[in-house]
C-alpha cells in the first residue's frame, strides 16, 4: 500500500522491518530524522531493540562492531562529518567481516562547513571494503535496506554495506512509498545467522593482528568477498523483485540508451532530473541516454561496459571532487577504465557540490560540452565570486 | 570464589620475559572465569597475544582499534542483554588506550552505565610503539617523547587521576591493584565483574623494557611502588573510598633509582629538588588515601 | 579457520611458538628449601610453573628464563643457572 512519507521516515521503517537487535547512531543533519524516528519506535515498543545514545560516531559504529561480533543484527546511520569521524572504524568493520548496514544521508564535507547535499562523504570511503548502494528515490532507497542486509549476511559475503541517498533531496522529501509488511520482510530476510561470534561456549579471537605473512591474503580475501557481494546484491535484488514487483537485480539501470549519441552516468537523485532532461532533449532530436549506477561498490564494470557499448561520448555527473586528480571526479576514471579498449570518450563534470541546484538546462549544457569533447571540469561555477 | 588453578591465558605468547601486562592477562582471567568476553585495545598485550593464527586467549576475545574498546564492549553487552546471555564483558586496555585516546568512548560507556568491567593495564607509557609518554606516565619519567635532557627533567606533567574521572561518571566500583599482589588482583577482578554497572580497575603492570629494569624484578618493582606511596591500591564504591592498602612508607628514592627512566634524577648527581617533588606526590597520595600505618597501630 | 572470514582464529595455536628458545638462564628448584607456597606458580607470566605430587615443575618449552619466580621465592629455593645449549 502506497503511503506518503518523508524519506527519512521510510528509511526508519525499513530499518525497523529488518529487526535490528541493536541500533547505535549519533545525530547529524540530514540523518537526524531517521534516528529520531527509530528512537520513537523503541520508546513506543514498536521496535524491540537496544537503542544506544552514544557519545560520537566513533562510538556509534564501534558499538555496532561489538554487537555484530556478539551475533546481533545491527543498524546505524550517519552523514558527512560523522562518517569521517568514524572512518577508521569503517575500514575496521570490513576487515572484521561484520555485515553491518548503515544508511548514509549524503552531505558535503567541510571545510567550509555545509549541511547540504553532495556525495563526497560516501565516495571518499569507496576503498573501505563496504558495498555501496545508491538510491534514486525514496522507494528505491527504502528497498535497498532490505537488499543490503540480505546480501551482507550471506556467508560467502560477510561484509558491511552503505545505503546512500542524497541528503535533504531524498531524506527530507515526502514521496509515495510502498512499505512492505513485517510478514513480507520476514519472509524475504530471515534472522541473522552469524558465521562465527563471540561466545563463551565456543571461544574464538576476532581482530587479531597479521604479520606480513598473512596481511596481503586477508586483503585479497576481503576483495574477493566484495566481488561476491555483487552477485549477492543482484540475487537479493532479483528475489525482491519477484516478491514485491520492484526488481533490483541490475547494478546499473539504463534509460533511453538505444542509439544514444551521448550517455550520462550518474548516482542518486540527480537521475530523476537527468531523465526529465533526456526526455526533452530527445523531443528536440538530441539522442541522449542515462546509465544510472545503483551499486558503486563493487564497481559494476562489465555491466557498465555493456550498457555503454557503442555510445560515442559519456558524461559522468559527479557530486564529488577527487581533489588534485586529472578527471576531477572520482567516478569518471572508473567508468573510463571499464571502457578500456573502446573508442568511447569519457568526461567528468563536477556538479551540485554543497547543495548547488542542478537543473534540466544544466544537464543539456553538459551534453553539449561532451559532444564538443570538453570536460573533466567543474560545471556551473559562479565565476563572478571567484 | 576465584579458581587459582584455572588457566585461560595460553603460553607461547610473545611478551618480553617478565612482562607485567602478561602476568595480568593470566591473573585477570582467573578472576573472571570462563564465562567472559574480552575486548582489547591496540597495544603490547594485543600484539604479543594474538599474532594470527596464534591466539593466547582461551576465552572469546575481540580487538577492533586503539581507542574504541569501551564502545565495542558496550555493543557486546547490549547484544548479550538483548539475548539474555550471561557472559561478563571485560575490557583490557593499555594506559594510552585508556587515559588518552579512549577517553571519549570510555566516557560514553560509563555514562550509559553498561554492565562492563574496564581494566586498564597501566605500564605508564605507550610501550608498543616504543615507550612514548602517555597521560599515565609519572612525573619526571624519561620516555622517548618526554626525554630527559639539558633542559628537561623528563615528563613534566603529573599522572592523570583516571579513577576519579570514572568516579565522577558514577561508576559503581573503581579500584586499583598491582600485579605485585596477584591475589588482590584476582579478587578485585572477580568483584568488579560481579558488580552490576560499569566498573573500572587500574592495574599497575611494571614493564621492564619501558622502565628500564631487569625482567626478574617486575614484582619487586611493583611492590616498591606501593611501599613508597607512588602507587596506591584502593577500592571505591560510588566514589567513596572503601579500602586502601596500608604500608610502612619508605622514601621514593629506592623505587626511582631502580629504574632507568628516572636515572637522570641521580646521575651525574642527585637532583634533590626534583626528587623532593616526587616525594611530595607520594606524601599527597598517602594523605589522600590514608595509607600510612601509624606507629600506635 | 580460513582467512576467508576475517582475522579470527580459535585458541590452540599459541603453543606453536615455543618461547623456551628465548631462554638464557634456566630456573632450578631446590625442593629441600621449597615450602610449596605457590608464589612462583602465580607469578610466572608464561604459565610455566606448576606443582605435581609436591614437586615444583618448570615447563621448559615455554619458560623464557625471566627469573621472576626465583626473585619472588621467599625461601630462596629457585636459582637461575646459565643454560648449556
Ligand atoms: C588511532 C591510532 N593512533 C595511534 C596508534 C599507534 N599505537 C598503537 S599502540 C599505541 C600505544 C599503546 O599504548 P598503551 O595503550 O599504553 O598500550 P601498551 O603498548 O603500553 O601496552 C599507539 C600509539 C594506533 N594504532 N591507532
Ligand atoms: S614492552 Fe613492556 S608491556 Fe610490552 S611486552 Fe615488553 S614488558 Fe610487556
Ligand atoms: S615460590 Fe619458592 S617456596 Fe614457593 S612454591 Fe615456589 S619454589 Fe617453593
Ligand atoms: S623464569 Fe620466568 S618464565 Fe621461567 S618459570 Fe620462572 S617466572 Fe616463569
Ligand atoms: Mg602502556
Coordinates of N, CA and C in Angstrom, one line a residue, chain A residues 145-233:
Chain A
X145 N 17.6 -1.1 1.7 CA 18.0 -1.6 3.0 C 17.7 -3.1 3.2
X146 N 16.6 -3.6 2.6 CA 16.3 -5.0 2.8 C 17.3 -5.8 2.0
X147 N 17.6 -5.3 0.8 CA 18.6 -6.0 -0.1 C 20.0 -6.0 0.6
X148 N 20.3 -4.9 1.2 CA 21.6 -4.7 1.8 C 21.8 -5.8 2.9
X149 N 20.9 -5.9 3.8 CA 21.0 -6.9 4.9 C 21.1 -8.3 4.3
X150 N 20.3 -8.5 3.4 CA 20.3 -9.9 2.8 C 21.6 -10.2 2.2
X151 N 22.2 -9.3 1.4 CA 23.4 -9.6 0.7 C 24.6 -9.6 1.7
X152 N 24.6 -8.7 2.7 CA 25.7 -8.6 3.6 C 25.9 -9.9 4.4
X153 N 24.7 -10.5 4.8 CA 24.8 -11.6 5.7 C 25.0 -12.9 5.1
X154 N 25.1 -13.0 3.8 CA 25.4 -14.3 3.1 C 26.8 -14.7 3.6
X155 N 26.9 -16.0 3.9 CA 28.2 -16.4 4.5 C 29.4 -16.4 3.5
X156 N 29.1 -16.3 2.2 CA 30.2 -16.1 1.3 C 30.5 -14.6 1.1
X157 N 29.8 -13.8 1.8 CA 30.0 -12.3 1.7 C 30.5 -11.8 3.0
X158 N 29.7 -11.7 4.0 CA 30.0 -11.2 5.3 C 30.8 -9.9 5.2
X159 N 30.1 -8.9 4.6 CA 30.7 -7.6 4.5 C 29.7 -6.6 4.8
X160 N 30.1 -5.4 5.3 CA 29.1 -4.3 5.5 C 28.7 -3.6 4.3
X161 N 27.6 -2.9 4.4 CA 27.2 -2.1 3.2 C 26.6 -0.7 3.6
X162 N 26.9 0.2 2.7 CA 26.2 1.6 2.8 C 25.0 1.6 2.0
X163 N 23.9 2.1 2.5 CA 22.8 2.5 1.6 C 22.8 4.0 1.6
X164 N 23.2 4.6 0.4 CA 23.4 6.0 0.3 C 22.2 6.7 -0.4
X165 N 21.8 7.9 0.0 CA 20.8 8.6 -0.6 C 21.1 10.1 -0.3
X166 N 20.7 10.9 -1.3 CA 21.0 12.3 -1.2 C 20.3 13.0 0.0
X167 N 21.1 13.7 0.8 CA 20.6 14.4 2.0 C 19.7 15.5 1.6
X168 N 18.6 15.7 2.4 CA 17.6 16.7 2.1 C 16.8 16.3 0.8
X169 N 17.5 16.2 -0.3 CA 16.8 15.9 -1.6 C 15.9 14.7 -1.5
X170 N 16.4 13.7 -0.8 CA 15.7 12.5 -0.6 C 15.3 12.3 0.9
X171 N 16.2 12.6 1.8 CA 15.9 12.3 3.2 C 14.8 13.2 3.7
X172 N 14.6 14.3 3.2 CA 13.6 15.3 3.7 C 12.4 15.5 2.8
X173 N 12.3 14.6 1.7 CA 11.2 14.8 0.8 C 10.1 13.8 1.0
X174 N 8.9 14.3 0.9 CA 7.8 13.4 1.0 C 7.4 12.8 -0.4
X175 N 7.4 11.5 -0.4 CA 7.1 10.8 -1.7 C 6.2 9.6 -1.3
X176 N 5.4 9.2 -2.3 CA 4.6 8.0 -2.1 C 5.6 6.8 -2.1
X177 N 5.4 5.9 -1.1 CA 6.3 4.8 -1.0 C 5.5 3.6 -0.5
X178 N 5.9 2.5 -1.0 CA 5.3 1.2 -0.6 C 6.1 0.6 0.5
X179 N 5.6 0.5 1.7 CA 6.4 -0.1 2.8 C 5.9 -1.5 3.0
X180 N 6.7 -2.5 2.7 CA 6.2 -3.9 2.9 C 5.8 -4.2 4.3
X181 N 5.0 -5.2 4.5 CA 4.6 -5.6 5.9 C 5.7 -6.4 6.6
X182 N 5.6 -6.5 7.9 CA 6.6 -7.3 8.6 C 6.6 -8.7 8.1
X183 N 5.5 -9.3 7.9 CA 5.4 -10.7 7.4 C 6.2 -10.8 6.1
X184 N 6.0 -9.9 5.2 CA 6.6 -9.9 3.9 C 8.2 -9.9 4.1
X185 N 8.6 -8.9 4.9 CA 10.1 -8.8 5.1 C 10.6 -10.0 5.9
X186 N 9.9 -10.5 6.8 CA 10.3 -11.7 7.5 C 10.5 -12.9 6.5
X187 N 9.7 -12.9 5.5 CA 9.8 -14.0 4.5 C 11.0 -13.7 3.6
X188 N 11.3 -12.5 3.4 CA 12.4 -12.1 2.5 C 13.8 -12.2 3.2
X189 N 13.8 -11.7 4.5 CA 15.0 -11.6 5.2 C 15.0 -12.4 6.5
X190 N 15.5 -13.6 6.4 CA 15.5 -14.5 7.6 C 16.3 -13.9 8.8
X191 N 16.2 -14.4 10.0 CA 17.0 -13.9 11.1 C 18.5 -14.1 10.8
X192 N 19.3 -13.2 11.3 CA 20.7 -13.2 11.1 C 21.4 -14.5 11.7
X193 N 22.1 -15.2 10.9 CA 22.8 -16.4 11.4 C 24.3 -16.1 11.3
X194 N 25.0 -15.7 12.3 CA 26.4 -15.4 12.2 C 27.2 -16.6 11.8
X195 N 28.3 -16.4 11.0 CA 29.2 -17.5 10.7 C 30.0 -17.9 11.9
X196 N 30.4 -16.9 12.7 CA 31.0 -17.1 14.0 C 30.7 -15.9 14.8
X197 N 30.8 -16.1 16.1 CA 30.5 -15.0 17.0 C 31.2 -15.2 18.3
X198 N 31.3 -14.1 19.1 CA 31.8 -14.1 20.4 C 30.9 -14.9 21.3
X199 N 31.4 -16.0 21.8 CA 30.5 -16.9 22.6 C 31.4 -17.8 23.5
X200 N 31.1 -17.7 24.8 CA 32.0 -18.3 25.8 C 32.0 -19.8 25.6
X201 N 30.9 -20.3 25.0 CA 30.8 -21.8 24.8 C 31.7 -22.3 23.6
X202 N 32.1 -21.4 22.7 CA 33.0 -21.7 21.6 C 33.9 -20.6 21.4
X203 N 34.9 -20.4 22.2 CA 35.7 -19.2 22.2 C 36.5 -19.0 20.9
X204 N 36.5 -17.8 20.3 CA 37.4 -17.5 19.2 C 38.0 -16.1 19.5
X205 N 39.1 -15.8 18.8 CA 39.7 -14.5 18.9 C 39.3 -13.8 17.6
X206 N 38.8 -12.6 17.6 CA 38.5 -11.8 16.4 C 39.3 -10.5 16.4
X207 N 39.8 -10.2 15.2 CA 40.5 -8.9 15.0 C 41.9 -9.1 15.5
X208 N 42.5 -10.2 15.2 CA 43.9 -10.5 15.6 C 44.8 -9.6 14.7
X209 N 46.1 -9.6 15.0 CA 46.9 -8.8 14.1 C 47.6 -9.8 13.2
X210 N 48.0 -9.2 12.0 CA 48.5 -10.1 10.9 C 49.9 -9.6 10.6
X211 N 50.8 -10.6 10.5 CA 52.2 -10.3 10.1 C 52.2 -10.2 8.6
X212 N 53.3 -9.7 8.0 CA 53.4 -9.7 6.6 C 53.2 -11.0 5.9
X213 N 53.3 -12.1 6.6 CA 53.0 -13.4 6.0 C 51.5 -13.6 5.7
X214 N 50.7 -12.8 6.4 CA 49.2 -13.0 6.2 C 48.4 -11.8 5.7
X215 N 49.0 -10.6 5.9 CA 48.2 -9.4 5.7 C 47.6 -9.3 4.3
X216 N 48.5 -9.6 3.3 CA 48.0 -9.4 1.9 C 46.9 -10.4 1.6
X217 N 47.0 -11.6 2.2 CA 45.9 -12.6 1.9 C 44.6 -12.2 2.5
X218 N 44.7 -11.6 3.7 CA 43.4 -11.0 4.3 C 42.8 -10.0 3.4
X219 N 43.6 -9.1 2.8 CA 43.1 -8.1 2.0 C 42.5 -8.7 0.7
X220 N 43.2 -9.7 0.2 CA 42.8 -10.4 -1.0 C 41.4 -11.0 -0.8
X221 N 41.3 -11.7 0.4 CA 40.0 -12.3 0.7 C 38.9 -11.3 0.8
X222 N 39.2 -10.2 1.4 CA 38.1 -9.1 1.6 C 37.7 -8.6 0.2
X223 N 38.6 -8.5 -0.7 CA 38.3 -8.0 -2.1 C 37.5 -9.1 -2.8
X224 N 37.9 -10.3 -2.6 CA 37.1 -11.4 -3.2 C 35.7 -11.4 -2.7
X225 N 35.5 -11.2 -1.4 CA 34.2 -11.2 -0.8 C 33.4 -10.1 -1.3
X226 N 34.0 -8.9 -1.5 CA 33.3 -7.8 -2.1 C 32.8 -8.0 -3.5
X227 N 33.7 -8.7 -4.2 CA 33.2 -9.1 -5.6 C 32.0 -10.0 -5.5
X228 N 32.1 -11.0 -4.6 CA 30.9 -11.9 -4.4 C 29.7 -11.1 -3.9
X229 N 29.9 -10.0 -3.2 CA 28.8 -9.2 -2.7 C 28.0 -8.7 -3.9
X230 N 28.7 -8.4 -5.0 CA 27.9 -8.0 -6.2 C 26.9 -9.0 -6.6
X231 N 27.3 -10.3 -6.6 CA 26.3 -11.3 -7.0 C 25.2 -11.5 -6.0
X232 N 25.6 -11.3 -4.7 CA 24.6 -11.5 -3.7 C 23.6 -10.3 -3.8
X233 N 24.0 -9.1 -4.1 CA 23.1 -8.0 -4.2 C 22.2 -8.2 -5.4

